[in-house]
Short mmCIF file of C-alpha atoms in Angstrom, two decimals:
data_model
loop_
_atom_site.label_atom_id
_atom_site.label_comp_id
_atom_site.label_asym_id
_atom_site.label_seq_id
_atom_site.Cartn_x
_atom_site.Cartn_y
_atom_site.Cartn_z
CA UNK A 15 142.69 -141.57 16.79
CA UNK A 16 139.16 -141.88 15.81
CA UNK A 17 138.21 -140.18 12.66
CA UNK A 18 134.43 -140.02 11.46
CA UNK A 19 133.84 -139.50 7.76
CA UNK A 20 130.43 -138.73 6.21
CA UNK A 21 129.64 -138.66 2.49
CA UNK A 22 126.31 -138.15 0.56
CA UNK A 23 127.80 -139.98 -2.38
CA UNK A 24 127.72 -143.30 -4.02
CA UNK A 25 129.07 -146.06 -2.11
CA UNK A 26 132.04 -146.92 -4.57
CA UNK A 27 133.15 -143.17 -4.16
CA UNK A 28 132.94 -143.41 -0.42
CA UNK A 29 135.00 -146.68 -0.32
CA UNK A 30 137.67 -145.15 -2.48
CA UNK A 31 137.91 -141.86 -0.34
CA UNK A 32 138.03 -143.95 2.74
CA UNK A 33 140.83 -145.88 1.49
CA UNK A 34 142.71 -142.72 0.70
CA UNK A 35 141.94 -141.35 4.39
CA UNK A 36 143.01 -144.89 5.93
CA UNK A 37 146.47 -144.57 3.89
CA UNK A 38 146.80 -140.94 5.01
CA UNK A 39 146.25 -141.95 8.65
CA UNK A 40 148.48 -144.99 8.48
CA UNK A 41 151.32 -142.58 6.98
CA UNK A 42 150.82 -139.92 9.64
CA UNK A 43 150.80 -142.52 12.44
CA UNK A 44 154.27 -143.87 11.11
CA UNK A 45 155.62 -140.34 11.15
CA UNK A 46 154.26 -139.81 14.68
CA UNK A 47 155.79 -142.66 15.89
CA UNK A 48 159.17 -141.85 14.40
CA UNK A 49 158.80 -138.59 15.68
CA UNK A 50 157.97 -140.11 19.23
CA UNK A 51 161.02 -142.45 18.92
CA UNK A 52 163.37 -139.90 17.90
CA UNK A 53 162.25 -137.67 20.76
CA UNK A 54 162.47 -140.81 23.25
CA UNK A 55 166.12 -141.12 22.02
CA UNK A 56 167.16 -137.58 22.52
CA UNK A 57 165.70 -137.71 26.11
CA UNK A 58 167.05 -140.98 27.16
CA UNK A 59 170.50 -139.35 28.23
CA UNK A 60 172.69 -141.41 26.09
CA UNK A 61 173.44 -138.86 23.15
CA UNK A 62 175.15 -135.58 23.10
CA UNK A 63 171.61 -134.07 22.06
CA UNK A 64 170.26 -134.32 25.38
CA UNK A 65 171.36 -130.69 26.44
CA UNK A 66 169.52 -129.34 23.46
CA UNK A 67 166.46 -131.40 24.50
CA UNK A 68 166.13 -129.41 27.92
CA UNK A 69 168.04 -126.26 27.17
CA UNK A 70 166.22 -123.42 28.84
CA UNK A 71 166.11 -119.75 27.14
CA UNK A 72 168.01 -117.19 29.13
CA UNK A 73 167.03 -113.67 30.06
CA UNK A 74 169.01 -110.83 30.86
CA UNK A 75 167.28 -107.83 31.89
CA UNK A 76 165.70 -106.10 35.06
CA UNK A 77 163.59 -108.27 37.18
CA UNK A 78 161.37 -107.20 40.00
CA UNK A 79 161.51 -108.84 43.32
CA UNK A 80 159.30 -109.38 46.22
CA UNK A 81 159.52 -109.13 50.17
CA UNK A 82 157.82 -111.55 52.51
CA UNK A 83 154.73 -109.64 52.98
CA UNK A 84 154.29 -108.89 49.20
CA UNK A 85 154.88 -112.68 48.26
CA UNK A 86 151.93 -113.53 50.67
CA UNK A 87 149.78 -111.15 49.14
CA UNK A 88 150.50 -112.25 45.58
CA UNK A 89 149.22 -115.97 46.70
CA UNK A 90 146.07 -114.24 48.38
CA UNK A 91 145.34 -112.40 45.03
CA UNK A 92 145.87 -115.53 42.83
CA UNK A 93 143.61 -117.76 45.16
CA UNK A 94 140.85 -115.07 46.05
CA UNK A 95 137.64 -116.86 45.17
CA UNK A 96 135.72 -113.79 44.41
CA UNK A 97 138.79 -112.19 42.57
CA UNK A 98 139.59 -111.93 38.93
CA UNK A 99 142.03 -115.08 38.91
CA UNK A 100 140.70 -117.70 41.00
CA UNK A 101 143.49 -120.00 40.86
CA UNK A 102 143.13 -122.82 43.44
CA UNK A 103 146.08 -123.87 45.66
CA UNK A 104 146.31 -127.27 43.72
CA UNK A 105 146.64 -125.63 40.41
CA UNK A 106 149.40 -123.14 41.78
CA UNK A 107 151.40 -126.27 43.06
CA UNK A 108 151.15 -127.92 39.78
CA UNK A 109 152.27 -124.99 37.83
CA UNK A 110 154.97 -124.35 40.26
CA UNK A 111 156.43 -127.84 40.31
CA UNK A 112 156.39 -127.90 36.63
CA UNK A 113 158.53 -124.97 36.70
CA UNK A 114 160.85 -126.27 39.06
CA UNK A 115 161.08 -129.69 37.15
CA UNK A 116 162.03 -127.93 33.88
CA UNK A 117 164.72 -125.82 35.55
CA UNK A 118 166.19 -128.76 37.14
CA UNK A 119 166.10 -130.79 34.13
CA UNK A 120 168.08 -127.66 32.54
CA UNK A 121 170.58 -127.91 35.34
CA UNK A 122 171.02 -131.51 35.13
CA UNK A 123 171.49 -131.38 31.34
CA UNK A 124 173.42 -128.38 31.12
CA UNK A 125 175.83 -128.42 34.30
CA UNK A 126 175.51 -131.88 36.30
CA UNK A 127 175.88 -134.16 33.47
CA UNK A 128 178.71 -132.16 31.79
CA UNK A 129 180.60 -132.30 34.94
CA UNK A 130 179.92 -135.72 35.55
CA UNK A 131 181.08 -136.92 32.22
CA UNK A 132 177.97 -137.83 30.62
CA UNK A 133 176.65 -139.76 33.92
CA UNK A 134 173.12 -139.34 34.52
CA UNK A 135 172.80 -138.63 38.54
CA UNK A 136 170.18 -139.75 40.96
CA UNK A 137 167.51 -137.05 42.03
CA UNK A 138 166.23 -136.86 45.22
CA UNK A 139 163.26 -134.57 46.33
CA UNK A 140 163.18 -133.43 50.17
CA UNK A 141 159.71 -132.26 50.60
CA UNK A 142 158.46 -130.16 53.76
CA UNK A 143 154.87 -130.19 55.13
CA UNK A 144 153.95 -126.97 53.61
CA UNK A 145 153.54 -125.67 50.20
CA UNK A 146 156.92 -125.79 49.03
CA UNK A 147 156.62 -129.48 49.82
CA UNK A 148 153.65 -129.81 47.35
CA UNK A 149 155.71 -128.04 44.72
CA UNK A 150 158.44 -130.79 45.30
CA UNK A 151 156.00 -133.72 44.91
CA UNK A 152 154.81 -132.28 41.50
CA UNK A 153 158.48 -131.57 40.44
CA UNK A 154 159.40 -135.20 41.32
CA UNK A 155 156.63 -136.76 39.12
CA UNK A 156 157.61 -134.59 36.10
CA UNK A 157 161.33 -135.40 36.63
CA UNK A 158 160.51 -139.06 36.78
CA UNK A 159 158.66 -138.33 33.16
CA UNK A 160 161.58 -136.34 31.89
CA UNK A 161 164.20 -138.70 33.06
CA UNK A 162 162.89 -142.43 32.98
CA UNK A 163 166.23 -143.81 33.45
CA UNK A 164 167.05 -142.18 36.44
CA UNK A 165 166.54 -142.64 39.84
CA UNK A 166 164.12 -140.14 41.32
CA UNK A 167 163.21 -140.58 44.95
CA UNK A 168 161.08 -138.67 47.56
CA UNK A 169 161.65 -138.23 51.40
CA UNK A 170 159.47 -136.38 53.78
CA UNK A 171 161.05 -135.68 57.12
CA UNK A 172 157.39 -134.76 58.25
CA UNK A 173 154.49 -135.72 55.83
CA UNK A 174 151.42 -133.59 55.76
CA UNK A 175 148.77 -135.82 56.72
CA UNK A 176 146.17 -133.12 57.27
CA UNK A 177 145.99 -132.09 53.56
CA UNK A 178 144.38 -134.88 51.32
CA UNK A 179 145.84 -133.26 48.23
CA UNK A 180 149.49 -134.17 49.50
CA UNK A 181 148.44 -137.97 49.45
CA UNK A 182 147.02 -137.53 45.91
CA UNK A 183 150.18 -135.74 44.69
CA UNK A 184 152.23 -138.56 46.10
CA UNK A 185 149.93 -141.12 44.68
CA UNK A 186 150.55 -139.38 41.07
CA UNK A 187 154.46 -139.04 41.62
CA UNK A 188 154.73 -142.84 42.53
CA UNK A 189 152.30 -143.75 39.76
CA UNK A 190 154.56 -141.87 37.24
CA UNK A 191 157.90 -143.52 38.48
CA UNK A 192 159.02 -141.74 41.42
CA UNK A 193 159.73 -143.66 44.59
CA UNK A 194 159.18 -142.68 48.02
CA UNK A 195 161.75 -143.74 50.55
CA UNK A 196 161.51 -143.59 54.47
CA UNK A 197 164.49 -141.85 55.50
CA UNK A 198 167.21 -139.54 54.29
CA UNK A 199 170.07 -141.51 53.22
CA UNK A 200 173.33 -140.91 55.18
CA UNK A 201 175.88 -138.55 53.58
CA UNK A 202 178.04 -140.84 52.02
CA UNK A 203 175.09 -142.17 49.99
CA UNK A 204 174.27 -138.72 48.68
CA UNK A 205 177.58 -137.92 46.83
CA UNK A 206 176.90 -137.23 43.30
CA UNK A 207 173.02 -136.83 43.90
CA UNK A 208 171.13 -133.95 42.80
CA UNK A 209 168.80 -133.02 45.75
CA UNK A 210 165.89 -130.72 45.30
CA UNK A 211 165.28 -128.51 48.49
CA UNK A 212 161.35 -128.18 48.85
CA UNK A 213 161.55 -128.18 52.44
CA UNK A 214 160.91 -124.50 53.48
CA UNK A 215 159.60 -121.66 51.31
CA UNK A 216 158.73 -117.99 51.81
CA UNK A 217 156.53 -118.08 54.79
CA UNK A 218 159.10 -119.89 57.08
CA UNK A 219 160.49 -117.83 59.98
CA UNK A 220 162.55 -118.80 63.04
CA UNK A 221 165.21 -121.71 63.58
CA UNK A 222 164.56 -125.12 61.96
CA UNK A 223 163.32 -127.43 64.52
CA UNK A 224 163.35 -131.36 64.47
CA UNK A 225 163.26 -133.37 62.39
CA UNK A 226 164.29 -130.72 59.93
CA UNK A 227 167.37 -129.50 61.88
CA UNK A 228 169.07 -132.61 61.60
CA UNK A 229 168.00 -133.00 57.88
CA UNK A 230 169.54 -129.74 56.82
CA UNK A 231 172.75 -130.56 58.86
CA UNK A 232 173.02 -134.15 56.83
CA UNK A 233 172.22 -131.86 53.57
CA UNK A 234 174.79 -129.46 54.44
CA UNK A 235 177.32 -132.32 54.92
CA UNK A 236 176.59 -133.87 51.63
CA UNK A 237 176.75 -130.70 49.71
CA UNK A 238 179.88 -129.22 51.18
CA UNK A 239 182.73 -128.82 48.69
CA UNK A 240 185.19 -129.25 51.16
CA UNK A 241 186.73 -132.83 51.45
CA UNK A 242 184.49 -134.51 49.18
CA UNK A 243 185.13 -136.14 45.80
CA UNK A 244 181.51 -135.63 44.63
CA UNK A 245 179.39 -133.37 46.65
CA UNK A 246 175.67 -133.51 46.12
CA UNK A 247 174.38 -130.59 44.22
CA UNK A 248 171.50 -128.64 45.96
CA UNK A 249 168.51 -127.25 43.75
CA UNK A 250 166.36 -125.02 45.92
CA UNK A 251 162.94 -124.25 45.46
CA UNK A 252 161.78 -120.40 45.54
CA UNK A 253 164.51 -119.80 48.51
CA UNK A 254 167.29 -122.08 50.30
CA UNK A 255 165.31 -123.54 53.39
CA UNK A 256 165.87 -121.45 56.30
CA UNK A 257 167.08 -118.23 54.74
CA UNK A 258 165.44 -115.16 55.33
CA UNK A 259 163.24 -113.69 52.53
CA UNK A 260 164.53 -110.08 53.02
CA UNK A 261 167.94 -110.79 54.41
CA UNK A 262 169.09 -114.10 52.84
CA UNK A 263 171.49 -116.30 54.36
CA UNK A 264 172.13 -115.24 58.02
CA UNK A 265 175.18 -113.22 58.66
CA UNK A 266 175.54 -114.56 62.28
CA UNK A 267 177.85 -117.74 62.11
CA UNK A 268 175.77 -119.83 64.63
CA UNK A 269 172.39 -119.03 62.67
CA UNK A 270 173.96 -119.67 59.29
CA UNK A 271 175.00 -123.25 60.63
CA UNK A 272 171.25 -124.14 61.07
CA UNK A 273 170.32 -123.39 57.33
CA UNK A 274 171.41 -124.63 54.01
CA UNK A 275 174.67 -123.48 53.14
CA UNK A 276 175.78 -124.75 50.02
CA UNK A 277 172.84 -124.06 47.35
CA UNK A 278 174.26 -125.11 43.59
CA UNK A 279 171.14 -123.63 42.18
CA UNK A 280 167.92 -121.51 42.74
CA UNK A 281 164.46 -121.76 41.05
CA UNK A 282 162.55 -118.64 42.01
CA UNK A 283 158.88 -118.63 41.89
CA UNK A 284 156.65 -115.87 40.62
CA UNK A 285 159.46 -113.45 41.35
CA UNK A 286 162.89 -113.61 43.04
CA UNK A 287 162.71 -112.88 46.68
CA UNK A 288 164.77 -109.94 48.04
CA UNK A 289 167.16 -112.00 50.04
CA UNK A 290 168.50 -114.05 47.32
CA UNK A 291 170.07 -111.57 44.94
CA UNK A 292 173.41 -111.16 47.15
CA UNK A 293 174.26 -114.78 46.29
CA UNK A 294 172.40 -115.80 43.26
CA UNK A 295 173.50 -113.08 40.93
CA UNK A 296 172.96 -115.17 37.46
CA UNK A 297 175.53 -116.98 35.63
CA UNK A 298 177.13 -114.59 32.99
CA UNK A 299 179.23 -117.29 31.21
CA UNK A 300 176.68 -120.33 31.49
CA UNK A 301 179.53 -122.23 33.57
CA UNK A 302 177.69 -122.49 36.93
CA UNK A 303 180.33 -120.82 38.83
CA UNK A 304 180.40 -121.49 42.58
CA UNK A 305 180.51 -117.66 43.16
CA UNK A 306 177.30 -117.09 41.19
CA UNK A 307 175.08 -120.13 41.29
CA UNK A 308 172.65 -120.53 38.55
CA UNK A 309 169.49 -118.76 39.12
CA UNK A 310 166.15 -119.58 37.52
CA UNK A 311 162.78 -117.86 37.36
CA UNK A 312 159.49 -119.80 37.00
CA UNK A 313 156.54 -117.32 36.99
CA UNK A 314 154.94 -117.81 33.34
CA UNK A 315 151.34 -118.69 35.24
CA UNK A 316 151.36 -115.00 36.59
CA UNK A 317 148.74 -113.30 34.73
CA UNK A 318 149.66 -110.54 32.56
CA UNK A 319 146.95 -108.41 34.06
CA UNK A 320 148.23 -108.71 37.69
CA UNK A 321 151.90 -108.02 36.58
CA UNK A 322 150.72 -105.04 34.88
CA UNK A 323 148.47 -103.69 37.92
CA UNK A 324 151.59 -104.23 40.32
CA UNK A 325 154.27 -102.63 37.79
CA UNK A 326 156.44 -105.84 37.90
CA UNK A 327 159.46 -106.15 35.37
CA UNK A 328 159.02 -109.93 34.47
CA UNK A 329 161.04 -111.82 31.66
CA UNK A 330 159.40 -113.05 28.65
CA UNK A 331 158.95 -116.85 28.53
CA UNK A 332 159.69 -118.47 25.18
CA UNK A 333 158.07 -121.51 23.48
CA UNK A 334 156.59 -123.79 26.07
CA UNK A 335 159.05 -123.20 28.80
CA UNK A 336 157.64 -122.45 32.13
CA UNK A 337 160.94 -120.91 33.35
CA UNK A 338 164.02 -119.05 32.50
CA UNK A 339 167.76 -118.96 33.25
CA UNK A 340 168.58 -115.46 34.60
CA UNK A 341 171.97 -113.88 33.22
CA UNK A 342 173.05 -111.49 35.94
CA UNK A 343 169.63 -109.70 36.48
CA UNK A 344 169.26 -106.48 37.79
CA UNK A 345 166.92 -106.39 40.99
CA UNK A 346 164.02 -103.86 40.74
CA UNK A 347 161.77 -103.15 43.44
CA UNK A 348 158.38 -104.04 43.10
#
C-alpha cells in the first residue's frame, strides 16, 4: 500500500504525524495478515470450518426456465454489439466459470467431503470445444485457487485450436495451479474423483461422436453407483452432456446409453433449462439424495433490466455469491 501525505505545517509537526500514520499502517498490515492467515486456514480443508467457508445460500421459490431457442436468444441479446448490454463472449465465460466454481466448491464442501470422511477429493474438469468448455477452463482456474492443496486437472478430448481465447484461458488456469493432462484416466483411477462435465452445452444436438462417445462411456462407468466402492461424482455445467434441452434424459434406452447417465449435481447458467426439472428437483433436506441431485443456479450476471423485460422469475443472490443452491424449485415458463 502506498500512502502519500502532504502537510502545510512545520516539519516537526509533519514528522510526528507521519510517525503516527506509519504506526497505524503497521497495525493494520498486521491485522490484514492475521485475517489472511485465518482465512487461509479456514480454506485449507483441514478444519471443520471448511463448510462454512464455501457454504452457499439456498433459494426456495419459483424460477423461470428456458428452452433451446430462448437460451440462444439470451446469449445473442447479451452480446449484441449495438445492444444495451454489450458483453463479450470472454466476459460471459469468466462470469459463468466463476459461478460454476463456486457451486462445485459448495458441493465439495457440503456433500463430497462429508461423505468421504473429511478427505479432499481430486477434481477433474472435462472440457469440450465449445462455450461450455471455456466455462470449464475458467472454473478449473478458480477451483485451483479455492483448493490450493487439491489436485485440479483439465482434460480436452478435442481442444479448440481455432479460438485463441481458449489458449489464453488454459495458460491462465495452469499458471494458477490447474494441470492439463493428455487423456482421460481409466475408470479405476477416477474412483472418488469430482468430475466437472463441461463437454456439451445447450446448443448440442444429436448423438455424441468420437472422441466424445468413448469419453462419455468412461465417465458413465466411473460414476455408476453399481458395483463401485467409491464412484466418481459428476458435476454438470448447464445441462448434462448429451441431454435434450427440451426433453432431458432420452427415454429410449439406446439413446440414453450414449449420454451422461449419473449426474451428481447440476449448475444451471442464466436460468435452468426445461429438460432438467424432471431429475434435478432441488434438495429439500440438504442431503444430496440420489433421487434429487443438488441443483444450483448461476445467473447473477444477468442484468436486472433484461430479467424484467423478459418477466423472468429469478432468485436473489446473497453477498458475493454468484450462484444459489435451489430448494425444490417450482418451474415457471419464461
